[in-house]
Amino acid sequence: MEKKSTAATQSIPSATPLFLLGDAPLVSGMRTSMALLAASAALLLMVSLAAAADMSIVSYGERSEEEVRRMYAEWMAEHGSTYNAIGEEERRFEAFRDNLRYIDQHNAAADAGVHSFRLGLNRFADLTNEEYRSTYLGARTKPDRERKLSARYQAADNDELPESVDWRKKGAVGAVKDQGGCGSCWAFSAIAAVEGINQIVTGDMIPLSEQELVDCDTSYNQGCNGGLMDYAFEFIINNGGIDSEEDYPYKERDNRCDANKKNAKVVTIDGYEDVPVNSEKSLQKAVANQPISVAIEAGGRAFQLYKSGIFTGTCGTALDHGVAAVGYGTENGKDYWLVRNSWGSVWGEDGYIRMERNIKASSGKCGIAVEPSYPTKTGENPPNPGPTPPSPAPPSSVCDSYNECPASTTCCCIYEYGKECFAWGCCPLEGATCCDDHYSCCPHNYPICNTKQGTCLAAKDSPLSVKAQRRTLAKPIGAFSGIAIDGKKSSA
């Protein structure tokens, strides 16, 4: 979605257009000498800056193969990275090496004052930018949808807003969470805003369930395949509330909606509204009052590898990631938004990014002012329902009129002739993909079978893979369900 990356170095224009000797009028010898001296000094300064901005190339060139591999091994140990496919570690190393070079170049330019932010070897350092974008970005915008615009936070000339806001210090922002390899950023963004307004109104910070949104909010949103924060707010309103994270914990995958937990309404909201669009001043007014759900374009390479500082990298308004604006401020004369991400505390500034604020474009940095929205709440929550009762055991998986597999598994044919299956196997995964080798199977969120490698991929050419599972033999009807073919209880 984002197609540009921040340039690592600034090209230095030729000195000739800045000082055209042939076009200069004749002046006294002293004035000419002084002009030449000034031009030489300017040219020397530009060359020095160019050299400083290009230091990383020299630095990178000095890195030996041994040093880069040592850094890679340390990075793998720090992030717990393992690879299942043959040759995958070497492919990941090449991506790591290329990202390291990009980081070196950018940080050298930052040292020279070209950038106000730094990059680092974070959790995405072994991914190409294309792989990162295809796996971790999941916001889905719908420009033609009816929006609930409100004048509540419409900017006015007489607004008196705080110079800085940080909702973390007021207890309205919970610990940074991690969406993992599931494109559920929209759920984390919406939940952060609901947790925030609930704390502001009731005084209680209650971590809420993103998994309930992933599993149950399926009318418009698509779980790990993306969604929109406003639709998440609508679900919570229509459902009469949402469960706690403790009772309905995050699983990093799409699951069957748990009806009992869905009915546990721990926190409620009254409604939701959209901030006036393309107005950073209105967004500032909103953030001064509560944490706000925002969508941004986060697909750039600089965003992928962001480590610290005020982000000024190249980005547009192709909104592809949901986050939460939880504050704003100014550092060294540069205004910024304080944004909570959902990639764990090891990304960015302990899970946060500071993004340039009050830029010339009305859309704001990376489109942050295009689609901000927030939940509304005035009253208390319903009485705590306590832990939900255990859900009934799911039924067994019926393969055909004669065979079945245990509950929460998938029937996969292990011997077929023509279009008929003559022997069934059980994959120990719910909603699994049955691989063509009639032997292995893959999780539904890693649906691409690589039978040669014995792995399952999250998407074609994705670096994320897991080991394929083996099928076991199905059993006659009644073996797992306790119901025989003739309807009588089985003794199995």
GROMACS .gro file of N, CA and C in nm, residues 285-363:
model
  237
  285LYS      N    1  -0.745   1.853   1.956
  285LYS     CA    2  -0.852   1.878   2.053
  285LYS      C    3  -0.910   1.746   2.103
  286ALA      N    4  -0.926   1.650   2.011
  286ALA     CA    5  -0.979   1.519   2.049
  286ALA      C    6  -0.884   1.446   2.142
  287VAL      N    7  -0.755   1.443   2.106
  287VAL     CA    8  -0.656   1.372   2.187
  287VAL      C    9  -0.639   1.438   2.323
  288ALA      N   10  -0.664   1.567   2.331
  288ALA     CA   11  -0.657   1.635   2.461
  288ALA      C   12  -0.765   1.585   2.556
  289ASN      N   13  -0.869   1.521   2.500
  289ASN     CA   14  -0.981   1.475   2.581
  289ASN      C   15  -0.986   1.324   2.602
  290GLN      N   16  -0.924   1.245   2.511
  290GLN     CA   17  -0.927   1.100   2.526
  290GLN      C   18  -0.836   1.036   2.421
  291PRO      N   19  -0.791   0.913   2.442
  291PRO     CA   20  -0.717   0.841   2.338
  291PRO      C   21  -0.807   0.819   2.216
  292ILE      N   22  -0.747   0.830   2.097
  292ILE     CA   23  -0.823   0.828   1.972
  292ILE      C   24  -0.772   0.717   1.881
  293SER      N   25  -0.864   0.645   1.817
  293SER     CA   26  -0.826   0.548   1.715
  293SER      C   27  -0.793   0.622   1.586
  294VAL      N   28  -0.679   0.591   1.527
  294VAL     CA   29  -0.640   0.653   1.401
  294VAL      C   30  -0.588   0.547   1.305
  295ALA      N   31  -0.604   0.573   1.177
  295ALA     CA   32  -0.547   0.488   1.072
  295ALA      C   33  -0.434   0.564   1.006
  296ILE      N   34  -0.325   0.496   0.976
  296ILE     CA   35  -0.210   0.560   0.914
  296ILE      C   36  -0.156   0.471   0.802
  297GLU      N   37  -0.071   0.529   0.720
  297GLU     CA   38   0.004   0.451   0.623
  297GLU      C   39   0.137   0.413   0.688
  298ALA      N   40   0.154   0.285   0.715
  298ALA     CA   41   0.270   0.238   0.790
  298ALA      C   42   0.357   0.143   0.709
  299GLY      N   43   0.341   0.143   0.578
  299GLY     CA   44   0.410   0.044   0.496
  299GLY      C   45   0.551   0.078   0.456
  300GLY      N   46   0.600   0.196   0.490
  300GLY     CA   47   0.734   0.235   0.448
  300GLY      C   48   0.845   0.160   0.521
  301ARG      N   49   0.959   0.153   0.457
  301ARG     CA   50   1.071   0.079   0.516
  301ARG      C   51   1.121   0.149   0.642
  302ALA      N   52   1.119   0.281   0.642
  302ALA     CA   53   1.163   0.354   0.761
  302ALA      C   54   1.069   0.329   0.878
  303PHE      N   55   0.940   0.321   0.851
  303PHE     CA   56   0.844   0.290   0.958
  303PHE      C   57   0.866   0.149   1.008
  304GLN      N   58   0.888   0.057   0.918
  304GLN     CA   59   0.914  -0.083   0.953
  304GLN      C   60   1.028  -0.096   1.053
  305LEU      N   61   1.136  -0.020   1.032
  305LEU     CA   62   1.258  -0.034   1.112
  305LEU      C   63   1.276   0.079   1.213
  306TYR      N   64   1.169   0.155   1.239
  306TYR     CA   65   1.176   0.269   1.331
  306TYR      C   66   1.223   0.224   1.469
  307LYS      N   67   1.310   0.306   1.528
  307LYS     CA   68   1.363   0.277   1.661
  307LYS      C   69   1.333   0.387   1.762
  308SER      N   70   1.359   0.513   1.724
  308SER     CA   71   1.342   0.621   1.821
  308SER      C   72   1.339   0.755   1.749
  309GLY      N   73   1.295   0.859   1.823
  309GLY     CA   74   1.293   0.994   1.768
  309GLY      C   75   1.158   1.029   1.708
  310ILE      N   76   1.150   1.148   1.651
  310ILE     CA   77   1.027   1.197   1.589
  310ILE      C   78   1.027   1.158   1.442
  311PHE      N   79   0.934   1.073   1.405
  311PHE     CA   80   0.932   1.016   1.270
  311PHE      C   81   0.891   1.121   1.168
  312THR      N   82   0.979   1.145   1.071
  312THR     CA   83   0.953   1.239   0.961
  312THR      C   84   0.968   1.171   0.826
  313GLY      N   85   0.969   1.038   0.825
  313GLY     CA   86   0.994   0.963   0.703
  313GLY      C   87   0.886   0.982   0.598
  314THR      N   88   0.916   0.935   0.478
  314THR     CA   89   0.823   0.946   0.366
  314THR      C   90   0.705   0.852   0.385
  315CYS      N   91   0.584   0.904   0.369
  315CYS     CA   92   0.462   0.823   0.373
  315CYS      C   93   0.350   0.904   0.314
  316GLY      N   94   0.244   0.836   0.275
  316GLY     CA   95   0.130   0.903   0.214
  316GLY      C   96   0.003   0.881   0.293
  317THR      N   97  -0.108   0.862   0.223
  317THR     CA   98  -0.237   0.847   0.289
  317THR      C   99  -0.308   0.717   0.247
  318ALA      N  100  -0.231   0.618   0.201
  318ALA     CA  101  -0.288   0.487   0.171
  318ALA      C  102  -0.300   0.411   0.303
  319LEU      N  103  -0.403   0.440   0.379
  319LEU     CA  104  -0.416   0.394   0.517
  319LEU      C  105  -0.419   0.242   0.524
  320ASP      N  106  -0.326   0.184   0.600
  320ASP     CA  107  -0.315   0.038   0.605
  320ASP      C  108  -0.289  -0.017   0.744
  321HIS      N  109  -0.293   0.069   0.847
  321HIS     CA  110  -0.260   0.022   0.982
  321HIS      C  111  -0.337   0.103   1.084
  322GLY      N  112  -0.398   0.033   1.180
  322GLY     CA  113  -0.472   0.098   1.287
  322GLY      C  114  -0.389   0.107   1.414
  323VAL      N  115  -0.383   0.226   1.473
  323VAL     CA  116  -0.307   0.251   1.595
  323VAL      C  117  -0.389   0.345   1.683
  324ALA      N  118  -0.332   0.390   1.794
  324ALA     CA  119  -0.403   0.480   1.885
  324ALA      C  120  -0.318   0.602   1.915
  325ALA      N  121  -0.374   0.720   1.894
  325ALA     CA  122  -0.307   0.845   1.932
  325ALA      C  123  -0.339   0.870   2.079
  326VAL      N  124  -0.235   0.868   2.163
  326VAL     CA  125  -0.257   0.877   2.308
  326VAL      C  126  -0.190   0.999   2.369
  327GLY      N  127  -0.146   1.093   2.286
  327GLY     CA  128  -0.085   1.213   2.338
  327GLY      C  129  -0.020   1.294   2.228
  328TYR      N  130   0.038   1.406   2.268
  328TYR     CA  131   0.112   1.491   2.175
  328TYR      C  132   0.206   1.580   2.255
  329GLY      N  133   0.302   1.640   2.187
  329GLY     CA  134   0.397   1.726   2.255
  329GLY      C  135   0.491   1.792   2.157
  330THR      N  136   0.599   1.847   2.210
  330THR     CA  137   0.700   1.916   2.129
  330THR      C  138   0.837   1.885   2.186
  331GLU      N  139   0.932   1.855   2.099
  331GLU     CA  140   1.070   1.831   2.140
  331GLU      C  141   1.164   1.907   2.048
  332ASN      N  142   1.249   1.989   2.107
  332ASN     CA  143   1.345   2.069   2.030
  332ASN      C  144   1.276   2.147   1.918
  333GLY      N  145   1.160   2.202   1.948
  333GLY     CA  146   1.088   2.283   1.851
  333GLY      C  147   1.008   2.205   1.749
  334LYS      N  148   1.009   2.072   1.755
  334LYS     CA  149   0.936   1.991   1.658
  334LYS      C  150   0.816   1.927   1.726
  335ASP      N  151   0.697   1.954   1.673
  335ASP     CA  152   0.574   1.898   1.729
  335ASP      C  153   0.559   1.752   1.690
  336TYR      N  154   0.497   1.673   1.778
  336TYR     CA  155   0.479   1.531   1.747
  336TYR      C  156   0.350   1.477   1.807
  337TRP      N  157   0.304   1.366   1.747
  337TRP     CA  158   0.196   1.284   1.804
  337TRP      C  159   0.258   1.166   1.877
  338LEU      N  160   0.202   1.130   1.991
  338LEU     CA  161   0.244   1.010   2.063
  338LEU      C  162   0.147   0.899   2.026
  339VAL      N  163   0.198   0.795   1.960
  339VAL     CA  164   0.113   0.691   1.903
  339VAL      C  165   0.151   0.555   1.962
  340ARG      N  166   0.050   0.484   2.013
  340ARG     CA  167   0.073   0.348   2.064
  340ARG      C  168   0.047   0.247   1.953
  341ASN      N  169   0.147   0.164   1.928
  341ASN     CA  170   0.135   0.060   1.826
  341ASN      C  171   0.096  -0.072   1.893
  342SER      N  172   0.080  -0.177   1.813
  342SER     CA  173   0.043  -0.309   1.867
  342SER      C  174   0.140  -0.415   1.819
  343TRP      N  175   0.270  -0.380   1.821
  343TRP     CA  176   0.375  -0.473   1.779
  343TRP      C  177   0.467  -0.509   1.895
  344GLY      N  178   0.417  -0.501   2.016
  344GLY     CA  179   0.496  -0.534   2.134
  344GLY      C  180   0.587  -0.421   2.176
  345SER      N  181   0.644  -0.434   2.293
  345SER     CA  182   0.728  -0.328   2.350
  345SER      C  183   0.869  -0.326   2.293
  346VAL      N  184   0.905  -0.426   2.211
  346VAL     CA  185   1.041  -0.429   2.155
  346VAL      C  186   1.050  -0.348   2.026
  347TRP      N  187   0.937  -0.299   1.975
  347TRP     CA  188   0.939  -0.215   1.855
  347TRP      C  189   0.934  -0.069   1.895
  348GLY      N  190   1.011   0.016   1.825
  348GLY     CA  191   1.005   0.160   1.848
  348GLY      C  192   1.049   0.199   1.987
  349GLU      N  193   0.987   0.303   2.040
  349GLU     CA  194   1.018   0.352   2.174
  349GLU      C  195   0.929   0.278   2.274
  350ASP      N  196   0.970   0.157   2.310
  350ASP     CA  197   0.894   0.072   2.402
  350ASP      C  198   0.752   0.049   2.351
  351GLY      N  199   0.738   0.031   2.220
  351GLY     CA  200   0.608   0.003   2.162
  351GLY      C  201   0.537   0.125   2.106
  352TYR      N  202   0.595   0.242   2.121
  352TYR     CA  203   0.535   0.367   2.074
  352TYR      C  204   0.618   0.427   1.962
  353ILE      N  205   0.555   0.517   1.888
  353ILE     CA  206   0.624   0.597   1.788
  353ILE      C  207   0.578   0.742   1.804
  354ARG      N  208   0.672   0.833   1.794
  354ARG     CA  209   0.637   0.975   1.790
  354ARG      C  210   0.641   1.019   1.644
  355MET      N  211   0.529   1.073   1.597
  355MET     CA  212   0.515   1.111   1.457
  355MET      C  213   0.502   1.262   1.445
  356GLU      N  214   0.568   1.315   1.345
  356GLU     CA  215   0.567   1.459   1.319
  356GLU      C  216   0.424   1.513   1.319
  357ARG      N  217   0.404   1.629   1.383
  357ARG     CA  218   0.272   1.691   1.394
  357ARG      C  219   0.275   1.832   1.336
  358ASN      N  220   0.158   1.878   1.292
  358ASN     CA  221   0.143   2.012   1.233
  358ASN      C  222   0.229   2.028   1.108
  359ILE      N  223   0.210   1.937   1.015
  359ILE     CA  224   0.279   1.946   0.887
  359ILE      C  225   0.192   2.026   0.789
  360LYS      N  226   0.245   2.054   0.671
  360LYS     CA  227   0.172   2.135   0.573
  360LYS      C  228   0.048   2.064   0.521
  361ALA      N  229   0.058   1.934   0.498
  361ALA     CA  230  -0.055   1.858   0.443
  361ALA      C  231  -0.167   1.848   0.546
  362SER      N  232  -0.290   1.877   0.506
  362SER     CA  233  -0.402   1.873   0.599
  362SER      C  234  -0.429   1.732   0.651
  363SER      N  235  -0.386   1.631   0.576
  363SER     CA  236  -0.408   1.492   0.616
  363SER      C  237  -0.322   1.451   0.735
   0.00000   0.00000   0.00000
